[in-house]
């Protein structure tokens, strides 16, 4: 029995060493795709980021010392994650298109004459019915073609380190359970990637947002922009979020704004089309149209607020220059 137990122990330890040597996929599952997997991250966002003005990633000291009044700032891209300029062009074309519709919506809300409202609604309907081609030479990288786990992503090494840290101090049995849980997360991540790729195929606007998010570069340290007393409390209680948790929350925020925009713009398209079909001018009611366009515009602007302003300006200039040719 003692020999058998020793052999079993050696086998388990070998399995642990093999798994720890693999490059694993991060447990960065996306917004609406798998709610039960995101419960810990949602709690993190609600209880930490939203109550502490959020944590930003930047290549500066990991967090401010307790005696400092303000966190360290960075002169580069203000600590925001960034991606190549080409990655932002499809979403920028979308933003400019939304801006035109938003301008018409403001004109609509300021107009009391029903006939003029109908004219503006027709203009909005023409815009909404003919969105621009968002991808003009930019190549969309393919996601996984089958619902299986992928072994490499932009933050896989960071997540691998986090998994290994989480297993430190566990006994052999708990380590085995942790490895099985990790493997299950990776399997479901592959399935979610496959499902998201299918959604992108039928929605170019969704693909434009994801095209940028997939190419983001994050620093390996972050600054906690919480109030001083909150920072002190988190440091004393060893409650600082891990780097992978901060990255996951950033991606979740982007997905939240993306989903808000897609829902609002779809509803706006339907509402404008309905109002245009009304036969009697007195039946026209522009309230919902204005509200939905405002929601779509706000969500789009919120998404762009997470991008360095210099990058946004350069992307707008590049798109407008290309359109002028």
mmCIF file of N, CA, C and O in Angstrom, residues 74 80 97 102 120 142 156 221 264 277 279 289 298:
data_model
loop_
_atom_site.group_PDB
_atom_site.id
_atom_site.type_symbol
_atom_site.label_atom_id
_atom_site.label_comp_id
_atom_site.label_asym_id
_atom_site.label_seq_id
_atom_site.Cartn_x
_atom_site.Cartn_y
_atom_site.Cartn_z
ATOM 1 N N UNK A 74 1.669 58.618 -16.465
ATOM 2 C CA UNK A 74 2.600 58.323 -17.537
ATOM 3 C C UNK A 74 2.400 59.332 -18.660
ATOM 4 O O UNK A 74 1.291 59.754 -18.924
ATOM 5 N N UNK A 80 -3.162 54.208 -21.049
ATOM 6 C CA UNK A 80 -4.210 53.400 -21.671
ATOM 7 C C UNK A 80 -3.611 52.330 -22.578
ATOM 8 O O UNK A 80 -2.620 52.575 -23.258
ATOM 9 N N UNK A 97 -19.750 57.727 -39.006
ATOM 10 C CA UNK A 97 -21.110 57.485 -39.511
ATOM 11 C C UNK A 97 -22.144 57.752 -38.425
ATOM 12 O O UNK A 97 -23.167 58.397 -38.668
ATOM 13 N N UNK A 102 -26.210 61.211 -35.457
ATOM 14 C CA UNK A 102 -26.440 61.958 -34.216
ATOM 15 C C UNK A 102 -26.740 63.426 -34.520
ATOM 16 O O UNK A 102 -27.603 64.038 -33.871
ATOM 17 N N UNK A 120 -36.423 64.945 -42.115
ATOM 18 C CA UNK A 120 -35.217 64.540 -41.376
ATOM 19 C C UNK A 120 -35.225 63.036 -41.118
ATOM 20 O O UNK A 120 -34.182 62.365 -41.218
ATOM 21 N N UNK A 142 -8.615 35.418 -38.615
ATOM 22 C CA UNK A 142 -9.610 34.399 -38.302
ATOM 23 C C UNK A 142 -9.443 33.917 -36.873
ATOM 24 O O UNK A 142 -8.339 33.703 -36.385
ATOM 25 N N UNK A 156 -1.655 35.222 -22.765
ATOM 26 C CA UNK A 156 -1.596 33.862 -22.256
ATOM 27 C C UNK A 156 -0.475 33.670 -21.240
ATOM 28 O O UNK A 156 -0.642 32.967 -20.253
ATOM 29 N N UNK A 221 2.268 46.036 -15.767
ATOM 30 C CA UNK A 221 2.059 46.664 -14.466
ATOM 31 C C UNK A 221 0.908 47.661 -14.600
ATOM 32 O O UNK A 221 0.543 48.045 -15.713
ATOM 33 N N UNK A 264 -28.641 49.518 -29.196
ATOM 34 C CA UNK A 264 -29.288 50.813 -29.449
ATOM 35 C C UNK A 264 -29.390 51.107 -30.938
ATOM 36 O O UNK A 264 -30.428 51.601 -31.411
ATOM 37 N N UNK A 277 -42.645 54.923 -42.298
ATOM 38 C CA UNK A 277 -43.768 54.246 -42.964
ATOM 39 C C UNK A 277 -45.138 54.800 -42.572
ATOM 40 O O UNK A 277 -46.137 54.481 -43.213
ATOM 41 N N UNK A 279 -48.338 56.921 -42.406
ATOM 42 C CA UNK A 279 -48.976 57.643 -43.509
ATOM 43 C C UNK A 279 -49.415 59.046 -43.109
ATOM 44 O O UNK A 279 -49.447 59.949 -43.944
ATOM 45 N N UNK A 289 -36.919 57.761 -31.325
ATOM 46 C CA UNK A 289 -35.818 57.864 -32.283
ATOM 47 C C UNK A 289 -34.659 58.648 -31.673
ATOM 48 O O UNK A 289 -33.498 58.211 -31.708
ATOM 49 N N UNK A 298 -23.786 57.722 -27.324
ATOM 50 C CA UNK A 298 -23.101 57.726 -26.021
ATOM 51 C C UNK A 298 -22.275 56.462 -25.824
ATOM 52 O O UNK A 298 -21.137 56.519 -25.349
#
